[in-house]
Short mmCIF file of C-alpha atoms in Angstrom, two decimals:
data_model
loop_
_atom_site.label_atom_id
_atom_site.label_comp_id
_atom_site.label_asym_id
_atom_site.label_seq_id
_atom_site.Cartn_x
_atom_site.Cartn_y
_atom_site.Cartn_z
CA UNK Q 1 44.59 36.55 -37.00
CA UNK Q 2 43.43 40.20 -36.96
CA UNK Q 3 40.52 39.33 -34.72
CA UNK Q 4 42.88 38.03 -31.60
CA UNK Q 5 42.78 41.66 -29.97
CA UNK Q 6 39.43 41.49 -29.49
CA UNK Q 7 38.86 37.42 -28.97
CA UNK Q 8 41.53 38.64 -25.77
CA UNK Q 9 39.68 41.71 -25.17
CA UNK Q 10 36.65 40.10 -25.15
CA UNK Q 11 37.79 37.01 -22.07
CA UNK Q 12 39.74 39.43 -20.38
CA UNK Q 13 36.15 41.50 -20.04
CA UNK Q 14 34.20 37.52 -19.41
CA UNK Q 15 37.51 37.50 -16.52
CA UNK Q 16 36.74 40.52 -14.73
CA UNK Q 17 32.84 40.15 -14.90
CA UNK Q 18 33.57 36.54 -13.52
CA UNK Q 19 35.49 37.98 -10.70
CA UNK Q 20 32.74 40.66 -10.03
CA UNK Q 21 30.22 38.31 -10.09
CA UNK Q 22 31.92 35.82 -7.87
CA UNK Q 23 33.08 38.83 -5.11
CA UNK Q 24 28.93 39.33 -5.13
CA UNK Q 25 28.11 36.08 -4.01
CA UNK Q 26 30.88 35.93 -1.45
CA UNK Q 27 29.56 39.04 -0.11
CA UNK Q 28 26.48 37.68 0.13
CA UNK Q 29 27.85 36.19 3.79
CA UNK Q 30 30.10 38.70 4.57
CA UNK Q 31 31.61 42.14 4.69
CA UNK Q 32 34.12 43.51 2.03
CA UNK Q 33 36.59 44.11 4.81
CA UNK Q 34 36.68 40.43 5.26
CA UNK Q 35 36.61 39.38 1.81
CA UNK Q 36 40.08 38.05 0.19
CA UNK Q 37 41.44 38.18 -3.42
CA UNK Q 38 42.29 34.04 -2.87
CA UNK Q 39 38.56 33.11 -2.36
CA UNK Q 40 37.72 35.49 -4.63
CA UNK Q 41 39.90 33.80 -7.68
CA UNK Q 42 39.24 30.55 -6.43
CA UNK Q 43 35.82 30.95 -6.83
CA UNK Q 44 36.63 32.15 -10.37
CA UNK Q 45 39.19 29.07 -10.94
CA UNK Q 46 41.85 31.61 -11.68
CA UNK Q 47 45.41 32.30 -10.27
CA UNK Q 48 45.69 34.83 -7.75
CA UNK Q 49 48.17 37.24 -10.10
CA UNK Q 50 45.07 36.93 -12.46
CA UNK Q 51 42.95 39.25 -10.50
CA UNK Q 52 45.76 42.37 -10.57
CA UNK Q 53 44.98 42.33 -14.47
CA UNK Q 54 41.92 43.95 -13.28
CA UNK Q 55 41.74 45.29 -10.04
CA UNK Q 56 44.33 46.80 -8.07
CA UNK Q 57 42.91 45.46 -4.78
CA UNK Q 58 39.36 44.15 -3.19
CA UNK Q 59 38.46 47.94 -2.58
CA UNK Q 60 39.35 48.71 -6.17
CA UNK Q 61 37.13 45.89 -6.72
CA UNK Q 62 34.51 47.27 -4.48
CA UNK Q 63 34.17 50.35 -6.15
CA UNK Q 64 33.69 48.67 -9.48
CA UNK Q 65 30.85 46.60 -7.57
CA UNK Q 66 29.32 49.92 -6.93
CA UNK Q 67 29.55 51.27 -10.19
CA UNK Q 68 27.97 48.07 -11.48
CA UNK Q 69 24.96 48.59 -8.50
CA UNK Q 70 24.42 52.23 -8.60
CA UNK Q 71 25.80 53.37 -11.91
CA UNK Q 72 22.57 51.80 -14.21
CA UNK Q 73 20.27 53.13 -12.07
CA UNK Q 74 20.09 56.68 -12.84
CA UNK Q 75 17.33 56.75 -15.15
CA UNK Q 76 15.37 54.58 -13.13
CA UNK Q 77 15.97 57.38 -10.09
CA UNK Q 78 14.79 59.98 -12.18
CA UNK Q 79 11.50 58.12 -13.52
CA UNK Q 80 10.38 57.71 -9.82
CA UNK Q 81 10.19 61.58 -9.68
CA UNK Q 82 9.26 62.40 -12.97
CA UNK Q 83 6.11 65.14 -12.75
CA UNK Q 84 2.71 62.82 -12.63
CA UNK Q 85 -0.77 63.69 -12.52
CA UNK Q 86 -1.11 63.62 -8.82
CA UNK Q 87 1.71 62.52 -5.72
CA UNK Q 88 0.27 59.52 -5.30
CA UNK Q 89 0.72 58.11 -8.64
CA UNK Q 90 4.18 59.56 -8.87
CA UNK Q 91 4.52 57.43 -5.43
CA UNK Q 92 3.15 54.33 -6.86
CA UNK Q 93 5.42 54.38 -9.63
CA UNK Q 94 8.23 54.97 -7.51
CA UNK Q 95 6.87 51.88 -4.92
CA UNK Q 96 6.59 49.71 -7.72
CA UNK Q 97 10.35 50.95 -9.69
CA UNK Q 98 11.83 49.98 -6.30
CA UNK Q 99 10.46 46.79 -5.79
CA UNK Q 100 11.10 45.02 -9.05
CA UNK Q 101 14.43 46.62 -8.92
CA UNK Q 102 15.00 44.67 -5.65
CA UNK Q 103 13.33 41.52 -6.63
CA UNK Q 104 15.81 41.43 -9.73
CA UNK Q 105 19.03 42.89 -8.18
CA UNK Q 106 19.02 41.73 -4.34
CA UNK Q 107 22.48 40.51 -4.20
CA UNK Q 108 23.32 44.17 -5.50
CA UNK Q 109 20.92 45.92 -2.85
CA UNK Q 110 22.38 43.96 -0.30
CA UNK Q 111 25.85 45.29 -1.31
CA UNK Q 112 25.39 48.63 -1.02
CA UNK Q 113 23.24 48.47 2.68
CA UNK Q 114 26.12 46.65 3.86
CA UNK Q 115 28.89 48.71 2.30
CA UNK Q 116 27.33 52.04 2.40
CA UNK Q 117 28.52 52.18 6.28
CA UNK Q 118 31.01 49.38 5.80
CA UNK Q 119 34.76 49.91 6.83
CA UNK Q 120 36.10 50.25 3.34
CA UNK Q 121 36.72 53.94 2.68
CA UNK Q 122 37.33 53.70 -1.19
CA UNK Q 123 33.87 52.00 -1.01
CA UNK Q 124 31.98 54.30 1.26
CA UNK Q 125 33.08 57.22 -0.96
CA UNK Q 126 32.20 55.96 -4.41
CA UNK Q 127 28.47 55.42 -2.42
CA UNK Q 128 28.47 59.26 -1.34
CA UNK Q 129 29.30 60.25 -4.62
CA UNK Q 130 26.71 57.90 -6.68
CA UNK Q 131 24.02 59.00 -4.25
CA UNK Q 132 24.99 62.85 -4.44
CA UNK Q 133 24.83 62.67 -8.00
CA UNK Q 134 21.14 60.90 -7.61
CA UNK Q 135 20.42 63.76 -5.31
CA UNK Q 136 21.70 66.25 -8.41
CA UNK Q 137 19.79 64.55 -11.01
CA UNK Q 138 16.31 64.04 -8.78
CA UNK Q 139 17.05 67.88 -8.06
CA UNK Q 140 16.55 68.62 -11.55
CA UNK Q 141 13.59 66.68 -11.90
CA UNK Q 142 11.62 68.48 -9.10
CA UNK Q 143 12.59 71.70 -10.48
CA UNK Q 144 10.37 71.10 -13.58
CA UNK Q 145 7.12 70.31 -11.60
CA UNK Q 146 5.21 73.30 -10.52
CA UNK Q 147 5.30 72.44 -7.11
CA UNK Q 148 8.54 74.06 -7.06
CA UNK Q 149 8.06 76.95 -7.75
CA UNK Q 150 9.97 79.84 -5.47
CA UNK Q 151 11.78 77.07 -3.60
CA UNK Q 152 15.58 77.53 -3.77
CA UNK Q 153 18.63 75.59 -4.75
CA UNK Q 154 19.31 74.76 -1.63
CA UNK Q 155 16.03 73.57 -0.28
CA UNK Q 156 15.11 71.40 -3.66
CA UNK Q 157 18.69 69.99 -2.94
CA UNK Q 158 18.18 68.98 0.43
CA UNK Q 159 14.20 67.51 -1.05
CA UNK Q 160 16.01 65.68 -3.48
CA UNK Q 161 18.89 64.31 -0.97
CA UNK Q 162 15.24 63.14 1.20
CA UNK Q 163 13.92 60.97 -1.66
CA UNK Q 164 17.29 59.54 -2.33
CA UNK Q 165 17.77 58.09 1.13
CA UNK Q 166 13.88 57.43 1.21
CA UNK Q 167 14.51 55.26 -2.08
CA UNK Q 168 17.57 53.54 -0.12
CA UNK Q 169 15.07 52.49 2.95
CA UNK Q 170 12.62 51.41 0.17
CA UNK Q 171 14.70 48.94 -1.10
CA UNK Q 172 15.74 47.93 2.38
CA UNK Q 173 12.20 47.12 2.79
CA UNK Q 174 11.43 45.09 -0.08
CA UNK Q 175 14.96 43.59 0.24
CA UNK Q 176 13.02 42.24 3.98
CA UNK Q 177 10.54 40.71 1.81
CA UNK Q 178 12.74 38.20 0.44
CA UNK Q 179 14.03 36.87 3.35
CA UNK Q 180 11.30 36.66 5.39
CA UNK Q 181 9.51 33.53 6.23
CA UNK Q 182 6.04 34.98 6.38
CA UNK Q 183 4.01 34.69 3.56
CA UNK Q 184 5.47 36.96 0.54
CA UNK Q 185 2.26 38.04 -0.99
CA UNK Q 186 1.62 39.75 2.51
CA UNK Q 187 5.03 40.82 3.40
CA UNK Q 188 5.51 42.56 0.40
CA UNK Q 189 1.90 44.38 0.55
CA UNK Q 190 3.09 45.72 4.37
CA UNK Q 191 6.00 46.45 2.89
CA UNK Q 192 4.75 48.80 -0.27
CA UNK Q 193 1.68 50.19 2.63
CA UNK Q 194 4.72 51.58 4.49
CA UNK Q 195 6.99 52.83 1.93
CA UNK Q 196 3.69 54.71 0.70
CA UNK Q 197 3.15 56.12 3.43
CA UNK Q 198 6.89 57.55 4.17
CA UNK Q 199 6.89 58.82 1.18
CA UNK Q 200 3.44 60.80 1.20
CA UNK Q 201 4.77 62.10 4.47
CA UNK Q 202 7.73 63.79 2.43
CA UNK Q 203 5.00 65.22 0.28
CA UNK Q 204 2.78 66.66 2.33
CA UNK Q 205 5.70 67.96 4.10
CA UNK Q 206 6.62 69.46 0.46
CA UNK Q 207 3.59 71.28 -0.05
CA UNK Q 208 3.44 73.06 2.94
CA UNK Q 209 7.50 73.66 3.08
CA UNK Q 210 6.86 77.40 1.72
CA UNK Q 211 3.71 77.90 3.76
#
């Protein structure tokens, strides 16, 4: 019987993704302010005491939901800035990263456009932190292309914090695309034609910043 630990680690782990997985889909109609533990177990098929073996409250809950959003997309945040050949490839990439990032993850996206603004502080502050430390980690990535040369901390910081939030509108974008009744083919070409050109606007604007 040596194994029981871990047979209970393991479907108290299949519990709590379960619970995550259900609160997603709930909040796919409403706000986390609105959303209660009892739906949230139902959902689940659990007791309601079964969801304080894992979270201390729907906020608590909320900021794992971030974590599980934001938290695996740090390399892909980095890639979209990694030095290229020329901007507009770098931009490309960066379109294209977004997009299937969206298409895959919508439910996700939708979370964090809601909740970034939403009315649960525990929520809204595990969002600021995730995207500062985007903002940290694209810093360091613009500081290795020669572009930056003689800009300071402070002004690669504030670039950086510019891509972040033009990466957040870029998925708000594509995350149009899907629910849109046009044709998708053409939606999501209007859609990449104007994240483009937002973002070649923040690079032209880069080139010229120490003019």
């Amino acid at each position: 019987m040596s194994h029981t630990p871990g047979v209970r680690q393991a479907q108290k782990q299949k519990t709590r993704q379960a619970l995550l997985d259900a609160a997603l889909g709930l909040l796919e109609e409403q706000s986390l302010s609105s959303l209660g533990l009892r739906e949230v177990t139902r959902a689940v098929g659990v007791a309601p005491t079964a969801f304080y073996r894992h979270f201390h409250s729907t906020a608590d809950l909320g900021v794992a939901l971030v974590e599980e959003a934001l938290g695996r997309l740090h390399p892909m945040i980095r890639t979209t800035v990694a030095p290229a050949e020329d901007s507009d490839e770098r931009i490309a990439r960066a379109v294209e990263l977004i997009a299937g990032h969206v298409a895959a993850y919508p439910a996700h996206v939708r979370f964090i456009a809601r909740e970034r603004h939403g009315g649960v502080q525990p929520v809204r502050d595990a969002i600021r932190e995730q995207l500062a430390r985007f903002a940290e980690e694209v810093k360091a990535e613009l500081a290795k292309d020669p572009v930056s040369a003689g800009w300071s901390d402070a002004d690669l910081l504030m670039l950086a914090g510019l891509y972040v939030d033009q990466m957040l509108v870029t998925g708000s974008l594509f995350l149009e695309v899907l629910e849109t009744r046009e044709a998708p083919d053409e939606a999501r070409r209007r859609a990449a034609d104007t994240a483009t050109r937002q973002m070649r606007l923040i690079s032209i604007g880069r080139r010229h910043w120490l003019d």
